């Protein structure tokens, strides 16, 4: 398939594909899917070998958010039945983090709901970062606290944060359709603030919100332009009680095409399978490891994930290995590129929650080349009732 050969060659050279080439990946047929996975897998293995980085989420503050993001179970006025609690204390957060680290995670992702942190909130998170690092030598810590004000990224960096996450989520042209209380430009500004402060910048997307192929390509190209070190790919979890509860637009095959497209556009960047992989990839999760080099271990912010033990078994059975604490995630040329810690990735904040013969050309969204959405699998959406904010042992 000439298209895939071209994309592999470009990926090994870190050359950006054309938009038409990226769109063509999303329009391939099911008969071509394994060829797509194999091609993108060559690029993934060239830059990351067979390593899988494990990341662990700690939800520092759940619910109680004033923003109106349509995809989010913690949005203003949402009746989703999720856990709601205010800030965990540093020792509580450190204890929660320890469970994920014991399970094999090398990065802890500290997330808090809200528009953005106050200076007092930055103090709280700084104390938590210090507590985690004092008790776990070599651990990487990423913060995800919303929109940043001037100077806050520098303060987090000074406290020991390695990375900051803030997702673009969707294309600039459609961002206003999913959120009214802040703008796409606000999100770009926060990613730029984090990068400028020397933090490893992480920003990703959410697929499955009714977006077009063009939207997906737009946001991924924007993420590459922002020079994010990590791109988490979330698959929408349609929580009952949110405006997008009826959006079940993804199939396992569609998810694999999206991950492959992201890998071709971002060949040497950490691509993470994030929220919703269990719902939408289902039994094809192991195939996705040939495309992405990072996953979350255990549960998400407000929803339950696959059992941590099952994650580790899946990685081993698929012929991959867990990335150890002494291994550096990103290729050397990116580590010298000013990404801060040089450790490799940030985190997303998944909202229990983004050219030739033989290959179908880029087609309009909804064309026959795209798989039809599957039935709603509401049985797979489980609200998190364990771990941070509860007295029940976490899933790690």
mmCIF file of C-alpha atoms in Angstrom:
data_model
loop_
_atom_site.group_PDB
_atom_site.id
_atom_site.type_symbol
_atom_site.label_atom_id
_atom_site.label_comp_id
_atom_site.label_asym_id
_atom_site.label_seq_id
_atom_site.Cartn_x
_atom_site.Cartn_y
_atom_site.Cartn_z
ATOM 1 C CA UNK A 1 0.000 0.000 0.000
ATOM 2 C CA UNK A 2 1.804 3.117 -1.253
ATOM 3 C CA UNK A 3 0.175 5.409 1.314
ATOM 4 C CA UNK A 4 1.393 3.358 4.257
ATOM 5 C CA UNK A 5 4.906 2.973 2.854
ATOM 6 C CA UNK A 6 5.055 6.744 2.466
ATOM 7 C CA UNK A 7 3.805 7.311 6.009
ATOM 8 C CA UNK A 8 6.298 4.865 7.503
ATOM 9 C CA UNK A 9 9.170 6.538 5.663
ATOM 10 C CA UNK A 10 8.032 9.947 6.861
ATOM 11 C CA UNK A 11 7.592 8.705 10.427
ATOM 12 C CA UNK A 12 11.112 7.318 10.580
ATOM 13 C CA UNK A 13 12.392 10.713 9.375
ATOM 14 C CA UNK A 14 10.114 12.687 11.728
ATOM 15 C CA UNK A 15 8.544 14.313 8.680
ATOM 16 C CA UNK A 16 5.010 15.664 8.933
ATOM 17 C CA UNK A 17 2.472 13.883 6.701
ATOM 18 C CA UNK A 18 0.138 15.948 4.556
ATOM 19 C CA UNK A 19 -3.405 16.548 5.745
ATOM 20 C CA UNK A 20 -4.704 14.381 2.884
ATOM 21 C CA UNK A 21 -2.472 11.517 4.032
ATOM 22 C CA UNK A 22 -3.715 11.830 7.606
ATOM 23 C CA UNK A 23 -7.319 11.906 6.428
ATOM 24 C CA UNK A 24 -6.694 8.847 4.253
ATOM 25 C CA UNK A 25 -5.654 6.838 7.315
ATOM 26 C CA UNK A 26 -9.031 7.574 8.919
ATOM 27 C CA UNK A 27 -10.814 6.494 5.726
ATOM 28 C CA UNK A 28 -9.173 3.088 5.298
ATOM 29 C CA UNK A 29 -11.436 0.064 5.245
ATOM 30 C CA UNK A 30 -11.678 -2.736 7.796
ATOM 31 C CA UNK A 31 -9.939 -5.020 5.284
ATOM 32 C CA UNK A 32 -6.928 -2.672 5.422
ATOM 33 C CA UNK A 33 -6.932 -2.165 9.189
ATOM 34 C CA UNK A 34 -4.232 -4.679 10.106
ATOM 35 C CA UNK A 35 -1.972 -3.201 7.435
ATOM 36 C CA UNK A 36 -2.507 0.236 8.988
ATOM 37 C CA UNK A 37 -1.692 -1.063 12.465
ATOM 38 C CA UNK A 38 1.418 -2.866 11.210
ATOM 39 C CA UNK A 39 2.681 0.269 9.443
ATOM 40 C CA UNK A 40 2.111 2.584 12.395
ATOM 41 C CA UNK A 41 3.633 -0.103 14.625
ATOM 42 C CA UNK A 42 6.902 0.154 12.717
ATOM 43 C CA UNK A 43 7.075 3.844 13.546
ATOM 44 C CA UNK A 44 6.160 3.241 17.194
ATOM 45 C CA UNK A 45 8.827 0.550 17.629
ATOM 46 C CA UNK A 46 11.481 2.642 15.883
ATOM 47 C CA UNK A 47 11.189 5.434 18.436
ATOM 48 C CA UNK A 48 9.961 3.587 21.552
ATOM 49 C CA UNK A 49 10.818 -0.080 21.122
ATOM 50 C CA UNK A 50 8.368 -2.369 22.888
ATOM 51 C CA UNK A 51 8.176 -0.275 26.055
ATOM 52 C CA UNK A 52 4.847 0.775 27.558
ATOM 53 C CA UNK A 53 4.871 3.623 30.029
ATOM 54 C CA UNK A 54 2.415 3.349 32.914
ATOM 55 C CA UNK A 55 0.855 6.452 34.426
ATOM 56 C CA UNK A 56 -1.360 6.688 37.489
ATOM 57 C CA UNK A 57 -4.069 9.266 38.128
ATOM 58 C CA UNK A 58 -4.817 10.801 41.516
ATOM 59 C CA UNK A 59 -7.968 12.928 41.544
ATOM 60 C CA UNK A 60 -7.125 15.627 44.097
ATOM 61 C CA UNK A 61 -10.538 17.314 43.946
ATOM 62 C CA UNK A 62 -13.574 15.711 42.354
ATOM 63 C CA UNK A 63 -16.656 17.396 40.932
ATOM 64 C CA UNK A 64 -17.660 20.901 41.989
ATOM 65 C CA UNK A 65 -16.490 22.413 38.686
ATOM 66 C CA UNK A 66 -17.895 25.744 37.403
ATOM 67 C CA UNK A 67 -17.049 24.990 33.734
ATOM 68 C CA UNK A 68 -19.628 23.650 31.262
ATOM 69 C CA UNK A 69 -17.558 21.185 29.151
ATOM 70 C CA UNK A 70 -20.187 18.973 27.498
ATOM 71 C CA UNK A 71 -18.103 15.771 27.721
ATOM 72 C CA UNK A 72 -17.279 16.047 31.417
ATOM 73 C CA UNK A 73 -18.898 14.187 34.294
ATOM 74 C CA UNK A 74 -17.738 16.961 36.648
ATOM 75 C CA UNK A 75 -19.285 19.846 34.665
ATOM 76 C CA UNK A 76 -21.439 22.565 36.147
ATOM 77 C CA UNK A 77 -24.886 21.192 37.009
ATOM 78 C CA UNK A 78 -24.155 17.624 35.911
ATOM 79 C CA UNK A 79 -26.183 14.897 37.617
ATOM 80 C CA UNK A 80 -23.832 11.981 37.017
ATOM 81 C CA UNK A 81 -23.568 10.404 40.460
ATOM 82 C CA UNK A 82 -19.804 10.767 40.641
ATOM 83 C CA UNK A 83 -17.765 11.158 43.793
ATOM 84 C CA UNK A 84 -17.588 14.754 44.981
ATOM 85 C CA UNK A 85 -14.971 15.931 47.453
ATOM 86 C CA UNK A 86 -12.681 18.861 48.057
ATOM 87 C CA UNK A 87 -8.883 18.862 48.150
ATOM 88 C CA UNK A 88 -7.036 15.790 49.386
ATOM 89 C CA UNK A 89 -4.331 16.560 51.921
ATOM 90 C CA UNK A 90 -0.723 16.001 50.804
ATOM 91 C CA UNK A 91 -0.369 12.808 52.858
ATOM 92 C CA UNK A 92 -3.652 11.436 51.465
ATOM 93 C CA UNK A 93 -2.568 12.166 47.907
ATOM 94 C CA UNK A 94 0.848 10.640 48.537
ATOM 95 C CA UNK A 95 -0.765 7.485 49.906
ATOM 96 C CA UNK A 96 -3.003 7.253 46.838
ATOM 97 C CA UNK A 97 -0.010 7.743 44.543
ATOM 98 C CA UNK A 98 1.925 4.990 46.298
ATOM 99 C CA UNK A 99 -0.625 2.395 45.164
ATOM 100 C CA UNK A 100 -0.050 3.226 41.501
ATOM 101 C CA UNK A 101 3.710 3.303 41.868
ATOM 102 C CA UNK A 102 3.639 -0.095 43.548
ATOM 103 C CA UNK A 103 1.682 -1.373 40.543
ATOM 104 C CA UNK A 104 4.408 -0.322 38.113
ATOM 105 C CA UNK A 105 3.578 3.283 37.264
ATOM 106 C CA UNK A 106 6.514 5.643 36.842
ATOM 107 C CA UNK A 107 4.484 8.840 36.655
ATOM 108 C CA UNK A 108 1.839 10.209 38.994
ATOM 109 C CA UNK A 109 -0.716 12.554 37.483
ATOM 110 C CA UNK A 110 -2.264 15.004 39.963
ATOM 111 C CA UNK A 111 -5.584 16.318 38.679
ATOM 112 C CA UNK A 112 -8.084 18.759 40.152
ATOM 113 C CA UNK A 113 -11.403 19.905 38.755
ATOM 114 C CA UNK A 114 -12.078 23.594 38.267
ATOM 115 C CA UNK A 115 -11.433 26.454 35.863
ATOM 116 C CA UNK A 116 -7.909 26.924 37.146
ATOM 117 C CA UNK A 117 -5.943 27.059 40.393
ATOM 118 C CA UNK A 118 -5.783 29.961 42.816
ATOM 119 C CA UNK A 119 -2.391 30.793 44.264
ATOM 120 C CA UNK A 120 -3.440 28.935 47.409
ATOM 121 C CA UNK A 121 -4.291 25.899 45.280
ATOM 122 C CA UNK A 122 -0.811 26.035 43.726
ATOM 123 C CA UNK A 123 0.606 26.031 47.268
ATOM 124 C CA UNK A 124 -1.471 22.945 48.110
ATOM 125 C CA UNK A 125 -0.372 21.079 45.004
ATOM 126 C CA UNK A 126 3.240 22.134 45.531
ATOM 127 C CA UNK A 127 3.157 20.610 49.016
ATOM 128 C CA UNK A 128 1.662 17.433 47.559
ATOM 129 C CA UNK A 129 4.345 17.208 44.864
ATOM 130 C CA UNK A 130 7.055 17.567 47.487
ATOM 131 C CA UNK A 131 5.466 14.901 49.699
ATOM 132 C CA UNK A 132 5.252 12.408 46.818
ATOM 133 C CA UNK A 133 8.820 13.048 45.696
ATOM 134 C CA UNK A 134 10.230 12.790 49.198
ATOM 135 C CA UNK A 135 8.701 9.341 49.618
ATOM 136 C CA UNK A 136 9.303 7.995 46.092
ATOM 137 C CA UNK A 137 12.743 8.573 44.657
ATOM 138 C CA UNK A 138 12.793 9.115 40.907
ATOM 139 C CA UNK A 139 9.014 9.424 40.488
ATOM 140 C CA UNK A 140 7.738 11.768 37.787
ATOM 141 C CA UNK A 141 4.891 14.099 38.710
ATOM 142 C CA UNK A 142 2.514 15.830 36.314
ATOM 143 C CA UNK A 143 -0.052 18.426 37.352
ATOM 144 C CA UNK A 144 -3.371 19.064 35.636
ATOM 145 C CA UNK A 145 -5.190 21.918 37.338
ATOM 146 C CA UNK A 146 -6.919 23.799 34.534
ATOM 147 C CA UNK A 147 -6.087 27.215 33.075
ATOM 148 C CA UNK A 148 -2.882 28.731 34.460
ATOM 149 C CA UNK A 149 -2.273 32.345 35.377
ATOM 150 C CA UNK A 150 1.058 34.053 34.875
ATOM 151 C CA UNK A 151 3.781 32.656 37.118
ATOM 152 C CA UNK A 152 1.896 29.564 38.263
ATOM 153 C CA UNK A 153 3.686 27.167 35.907
ATOM 154 C CA UNK A 154 7.017 28.437 37.203
ATOM 155 C CA UNK A 155 5.914 27.852 40.784
ATOM 156 C CA UNK A 156 4.866 24.277 40.009
ATOM 157 C CA UNK A 157 8.183 23.678 38.291
ATOM 158 C CA UNK A 158 9.981 25.043 41.331
ATOM 159 C CA UNK A 159 8.041 22.639 43.552
ATOM 160 C CA UNK A 160 9.317 19.687 41.535
ATOM 161 C CA UNK A 161 6.607 19.151 38.899
ATOM 162 C CA UNK A 162 7.961 17.503 35.759
ATOM 163 C CA UNK A 163 5.024 18.117 33.453
ATOM 164 C CA UNK A 164 1.737 19.935 33.004
ATOM 165 C CA UNK A 165 -1.302 18.662 31.156
ATOM 166 C CA UNK A 166 -3.999 20.685 29.438
ATOM 167 C CA UNK A 167 -5.846 19.098 26.519
ATOM 168 C CA UNK A 168 -7.036 20.931 23.403
ATOM 169 C CA UNK A 169 -9.727 18.232 23.108
ATOM 170 C CA UNK A 170 -11.056 19.115 19.645
ATOM 171 C CA UNK A 171 -10.460 21.428 16.695
ATOM 172 C CA UNK A 172 -10.480 25.190 17.075
ATOM 173 C CA UNK A 173 -13.409 25.516 14.666
ATOM 174 C CA UNK A 174 -15.694 23.290 16.760
ATOM 175 C CA UNK A 175 -14.417 24.038 20.266
ATOM 176 C CA UNK A 176 -17.258 26.458 20.950
ATOM 177 C CA UNK A 177 -19.747 23.638 20.366
ATOM 178 C CA UNK A 178 -18.557 21.711 23.423
ATOM 179 C CA UNK A 179 -17.601 24.477 25.863
ATOM 180 C CA UNK A 180 -18.881 28.019 26.389
ATOM 181 C CA UNK A 181 -17.147 29.072 29.629
ATOM 182 C CA UNK A 182 -13.635 29.274 28.162
ATOM 183 C CA UNK A 183 -12.067 29.214 24.702
ATOM 184 C CA UNK A 184 -9.718 27.125 22.612
ATOM 185 C CA UNK A 185 -7.253 30.015 22.780
ATOM 186 C CA UNK A 186 -7.325 29.818 26.592
ATOM 187 C CA UNK A 187 -6.216 26.208 26.382
ATOM 188 C CA UNK A 188 -3.434 26.931 23.914
ATOM 189 C CA UNK A 189 -2.206 29.715 26.190
ATOM 190 C CA UNK A 190 -1.936 27.363 29.166
ATOM 191 C CA UNK A 191 0.022 24.753 27.189
ATOM 192 C CA UNK A 192 2.393 27.485 26.061
ATOM 193 C CA UNK A 193 2.812 28.767 29.625
ATOM 194 C CA UNK A 194 3.732 25.275 30.821
ATOM 195 C CA UNK A 195 6.255 24.769 28.043
ATOM 196 C CA UNK A 196 7.815 28.191 28.607
ATOM 197 C CA UNK A 197 8.280 27.383 32.294
ATOM 198 C CA UNK A 198 10.339 24.308 31.460
ATOM 199 C CA UNK A 199 7.590 21.796 32.158
ATOM 200 C CA UNK A 200 7.084 18.871 29.819
ATOM 201 C CA UNK A 201 3.979 19.940 27.926
ATOM 202 C CA UNK A 202 1.222 17.382 27.511
ATOM 203 C CA UNK A 203 -1.935 17.991 25.524
ATOM 204 C CA UNK A 204 -4.332 15.674 23.771
ATOM 205 C CA UNK A 205 -7.789 15.138 22.366
ATOM 206 C CA UNK A 206 -11.147 13.500 22.942
ATOM 207 C CA UNK A 207 -12.618 11.520 20.060
ATOM 208 C CA UNK A 208 -16.183 10.332 19.746
ATOM 209 C CA UNK A 209 -17.932 13.661 20.428
ATOM 210 C CA UNK A 210 -19.511 13.817 16.971
ATOM 211 C CA UNK A 211 -16.495 15.435 15.347
ATOM 212 C CA UNK A 212 -15.535 14.985 11.690
ATOM 213 C CA UNK A 213 -12.354 13.446 10.342
ATOM 214 C CA UNK A 214 -11.230 16.980 9.516
ATOM 215 C CA UNK A 215 -11.674 17.996 13.154
ATOM 216 C CA UNK A 216 -9.508 15.109 14.319
ATOM 217 C CA UNK A 217 -6.747 15.936 11.858
ATOM 218 C CA UNK A 218 -6.946 19.638 12.741
ATOM 219 C CA UNK A 219 -6.471 19.067 16.461
ATOM 220 C CA UNK A 220 -3.622 16.573 16.005
ATOM 221 C CA UNK A 221 -1.785 18.925 13.644
ATOM 222 C CA UNK A 222 -2.300 21.718 16.185
ATOM 223 C CA UNK A 223 -0.834 19.538 18.929
ATOM 224 C CA UNK A 224 2.225 18.830 16.838
ATOM 225 C CA UNK A 225 2.624 22.556 16.171
ATOM 226 C CA UNK A 226 2.494 23.191 19.938
ATOM 227 C CA UNK A 227 5.354 20.693 20.291
ATOM 228 C CA UNK A 228 3.687 18.719 23.070
ATOM 229 C CA UNK A 229 5.853 15.931 24.462
ATOM 230 C CA UNK A 230 2.847 13.723 25.087
ATOM 231 C CA UNK A 231 -0.469 13.358 23.261
ATOM 232 C CA UNK A 232 -3.134 11.479 25.221
ATOM 233 C CA UNK A 233 -5.962 10.145 23.091
ATOM 234 C CA UNK A 234 -9.241 9.928 24.988
ATOM 235 C CA UNK A 235 -12.315 8.100 23.725
ATOM 236 C CA UNK A 236 -15.471 9.745 25.007
ATOM 237 C CA UNK A 237 -17.131 8.071 27.968
ATOM 238 C CA UNK A 238 -20.770 9.111 27.494
ATOM 239 C CA UNK A 239 -21.817 9.638 31.096
ATOM 240 C CA UNK A 240 -25.544 9.758 31.741
ATOM 241 C CA UNK A 241 -26.312 13.268 32.948
ATOM 242 C CA UNK A 242 -24.041 15.026 30.453
ATOM 243 C CA UNK A 243 -25.046 16.625 27.109
ATOM 244 C CA UNK A 244 -23.049 13.985 25.206
ATOM 245 C CA UNK A 245 -24.618 10.981 26.936
ATOM 246 C CA UNK A 246 -26.101 9.708 23.644
ATOM 247 C CA UNK A 247 -22.884 10.027 21.613
ATOM 248 C CA UNK A 248 -21.807 6.440 20.981
ATOM 249 C CA UNK A 249 -19.970 7.042 17.718
ATOM 250 C CA UNK A 250 -16.905 4.840 18.074
ATOM 251 C CA UNK A 251 -16.044 1.273 17.105
ATOM 252 C CA UNK A 252 -12.844 -0.569 18.034
ATOM 253 C CA UNK A 253 -11.720 -0.277 14.419
ATOM 254 C CA UNK A 254 -12.341 3.470 14.381
ATOM 255 C CA UNK A 255 -10.312 3.889 17.571
ATOM 256 C CA UNK A 256 -7.368 2.035 16.045
ATOM 257 C CA UNK A 257 -7.469 4.252 12.942
ATOM 258 C CA UNK A 258 -7.442 7.360 15.134
ATOM 259 C CA UNK A 259 -4.460 6.098 17.135
ATOM 260 C CA UNK A 260 -2.610 5.206 13.926
ATOM 261 C CA UNK A 261 -3.229 8.672 12.497
ATOM 262 C CA UNK A 262 -1.915 10.275 15.686
ATOM 263 C CA UNK A 263 1.197 8.101 15.564
ATOM 264 C CA UNK A 264 1.942 9.045 11.948
ATOM 265 C CA UNK A 265 1.539 12.767 12.707
ATOM 266 C CA UNK A 266 3.432 12.511 16.023
ATOM 267 C CA UNK A 267 5.960 9.729 15.374
ATOM 268 C CA UNK A 268 8.481 10.489 18.138
ATOM 269 C CA UNK A 269 6.029 11.831 20.728
ATOM 270 C CA UNK A 270 4.535 9.829 23.563
ATOM 271 C CA UNK A 271 1.081 8.721 22.441
ATOM 272 C CA UNK A 272 -1.062 7.564 25.320
ATOM 273 C CA UNK A 273 -4.274 5.562 25.205
ATOM 274 C CA UNK A 274 -6.322 7.355 27.812
ATOM 275 C CA UNK A 275 -9.903 7.441 29.039
ATOM 276 C CA UNK A 276 -12.448 5.169 27.385
ATOM 277 C CA UNK A 277 -10.130 2.505 26.000
ATOM 278 C CA UNK A 278 -11.990 -0.244 27.829
ATOM 279 C CA UNK A 279 -15.372 0.903 26.494
ATOM 280 C CA UNK A 280 -14.442 1.428 22.874
ATOM 281 C CA UNK A 281 -11.386 -0.722 22.079
ATOM 282 C CA UNK A 282 -12.627 -3.588 24.227
ATOM 283 C CA UNK A 283 -10.980 -6.861 23.094
ATOM 284 C CA UNK A 284 -8.796 -4.969 20.596
ATOM 285 C CA UNK A 285 -6.895 -3.144 23.344
ATOM 286 C CA UNK A 286 -3.725 -5.241 22.791
ATOM 287 C CA UNK A 287 -3.611 -4.143 19.133
ATOM 288 C CA UNK A 288 -3.593 -0.546 20.293
ATOM 289 C CA UNK A 289 -0.295 -1.144 22.093
ATOM 290 C CA UNK A 290 1.307 -1.427 18.647
ATOM 291 C CA UNK A 291 0.320 2.217 18.106
ATOM 292 C CA UNK A 292 0.613 3.888 21.499
ATOM 293 C CA UNK A 293 3.513 3.619 23.930
ATOM 294 C CA UNK A 294 1.732 4.698 27.090
ATOM 295 C CA UNK A 295 -1.447 3.946 29.059
ATOM 296 C CA UNK A 296 -3.029 4.723 32.401
ATOM 297 C CA UNK A 297 -2.908 2.017 35.020
ATOM 298 C CA UNK A 298 -6.174 1.274 36.805
ATOM 299 C CA UNK A 299 -8.976 3.795 37.280
ATOM 300 C CA UNK A 300 -9.560 7.248 35.813
ATOM 301 C CA UNK A 301 -10.819 10.415 37.470
ATOM 302 C CA UNK A 302 -14.479 9.577 37.917
ATOM 303 C CA UNK A 303 -14.867 6.182 36.237
ATOM 304 C CA UNK A 304 -13.432 2.759 36.855
ATOM 305 C CA UNK A 305 -10.874 1.328 34.464
ATOM 306 C CA UNK A 306 -9.677 -2.171 33.730
ATOM 307 C CA UNK A 307 -8.108 -3.927 36.700
ATOM 308 C CA UNK A 308 -4.463 -3.024 37.097
ATOM 309 C CA UNK A 309 -3.482 -6.700 37.095
ATOM 310 C CA UNK A 310 -5.302 -7.164 33.776
ATOM 311 C CA UNK A 311 -3.407 -4.199 32.307
ATOM 312 C CA UNK A 312 -0.077 -5.791 33.203
ATOM 313 C CA UNK A 313 -1.141 -9.175 31.839
ATOM 314 C CA UNK A 314 -2.313 -7.570 28.606
ATOM 315 C CA UNK A 315 1.024 -5.830 28.116
ATOM 316 C CA UNK A 316 2.972 -9.025 28.715
ATOM 317 C CA UNK A 317 0.687 -11.204 26.576
ATOM 318 C CA UNK A 318 1.007 -8.755 23.665
ATOM 319 C CA UNK A 319 4.783 -9.048 23.797
ATOM 320 C CA UNK A 320 5.503 -5.648 25.313
ATOM 321 C CA UNK A 321 7.283 -4.668 28.520
ATOM 322 C CA UNK A 322 6.577 -2.085 31.189
ATOM 323 C CA UNK A 323 8.921 0.876 30.993
ATOM 324 C CA UNK A 324 11.054 1.002 34.126
ATOM 325 C CA UNK A 325 11.790 4.031 36.264
ATOM 326 C CA UNK A 326 15.373 4.227 35.013
ATOM 327 C CA UNK A 327 14.351 4.284 31.340
ATOM 328 C CA UNK A 328 13.753 7.642 29.659
ATOM 329 C CA UNK A 329 10.563 7.842 27.663
ATOM 330 C CA UNK A 330 11.352 10.218 24.815
ATOM 331 C CA UNK A 331 14.021 9.733 22.135
ATOM 332 C CA UNK A 332 17.262 11.605 22.799
ATOM 333 C CA UNK A 333 16.698 14.313 20.191
ATOM 334 C CA UNK A 334 13.486 15.360 21.951
ATOM 335 C CA UNK A 335 15.060 15.261 25.400
ATOM 336 C CA UNK A 336 17.500 17.949 24.263
ATOM 337 C CA UNK A 337 14.659 19.991 22.863
ATOM 338 C CA UNK A 338 13.856 21.961 25.996
ATOM 339 C CA UNK A 339 10.923 19.945 27.291
ATOM 340 C CA UNK A 340 11.890 20.547 30.899
ATOM 341 C CA UNK A 341 12.556 17.371 32.808
ATOM 342 C CA UNK A 342 13.361 15.477 29.632
ATOM 343 C CA UNK A 343 11.499 12.561 31.132
ATOM 344 C CA UNK A 344 9.050 12.343 28.365
ATOM 345 C CA UNK A 345 5.367 12.826 28.983
ATOM 346 C CA UNK A 346 2.637 14.619 30.662
ATOM 347 C CA UNK A 347 -0.793 13.281 31.377
ATOM 348 C CA UNK A 348 -4.239 13.846 30.190
ATOM 349 C CA UNK A 349 -7.141 14.155 32.503
ATOM 350 C CA UNK A 350 -9.580 11.607 31.097
ATOM 351 C CA UNK A 351 -13.071 12.239 32.336
ATOM 352 C CA UNK A 352 -13.839 8.763 33.398
ATOM 353 C CA UNK A 353 -14.207 11.434 31.012
ATOM 354 C CA UNK A 354 -8.238 13.438 22.213
ATOM 355 C CA UNK A 355 -1.547 8.957 -2.058
ATOM 356 C CA UNK A 356 -1.529 5.750 -3.870
ATOM 357 C CA UNK A 357 -2.970 2.553 -5.171
ATOM 358 C CA UNK A 358 -4.460 -0.027 -2.899
ATOM 359 C CA UNK A 359 -5.658 2.402 -0.234
ATOM 360 C CA UNK A 360 -8.915 4.262 0.026
ATOM 361 C CA UNK A 361 -8.484 7.991 -0.573
ATOM 362 C CA UNK A 362 -9.554 10.591 1.955
ATOM 363 C CA UNK A 363 -13.325 10.635 1.960
ATOM 364 C CA UNK A 364 -15.926 12.771 3.593
ATOM 365 C CA UNK A 365 -16.965 11.839 7.146
ATOM 366 C CA UNK A 366 -19.812 9.384 7.133
ATOM 367 C CA UNK A 367 -18.684 7.722 3.929
ATOM 368 C CA UNK A 368 -18.932 4.004 3.334
ATOM 369 C CA UNK A 369 -15.249 3.607 4.225
ATOM 370 C CA UNK A 370 -16.014 4.313 7.866
ATOM 371 C CA UNK A 371 -17.262 1.659 10.226
ATOM 372 C CA UNK A 372 -20.731 2.132 11.621
ATOM 373 C CA UNK A 373 -20.965 3.000 15.323
ATOM 374 C CA UNK A 374 -21.699 0.146 17.645
ATOM 375 C CA UNK A 375 -24.497 -0.140 20.151
ATOM 376 C CA UNK A 376 -24.323 1.893 23.330
ATOM 377 C CA UNK A 377 -22.392 -0.008 25.988
ATOM 378 C CA UNK A 378 -23.685 1.739 29.063
ATOM 379 C CA UNK A 379 -22.995 -1.465 30.980
ATOM 380 C CA UNK A 380 -19.281 -0.694 30.679
ATOM 381 C CA UNK A 381 -19.540 2.771 32.267
ATOM 382 C CA UNK A 382 -18.856 2.382 35.967
ATOM 383 C CA UNK A 383 -18.562 5.362 38.314
ATOM 384 C CA UNK A 384 -15.423 5.193 40.427
ATOM 385 C CA UNK A 385 -16.219 4.270 44.037
ATOM 386 C CA UNK A 386 -12.720 3.362 45.214
ATOM 387 C CA UNK A 387 -9.331 4.945 45.630
ATOM 388 C CA UNK A 388 -8.815 8.673 46.179
ATOM 389 C CA UNK A 389 -11.636 10.293 48.146
ATOM 390 C CA UNK A 390 -12.891 6.968 49.547
ATOM 391 C CA UNK A 391 -11.922 4.432 52.206
ATOM 392 C CA UNK A 392 -11.806 1.628 49.637
ATOM 393 C CA UNK A 393 -8.503 0.307 48.285
ATOM 394 C CA UNK A 394 -7.614 1.699 44.843
ATOM 395 C CA UNK A 395 -7.389 -0.253 41.625
ATOM 396 C CA UNK A 396 -3.699 -0.378 40.731
#
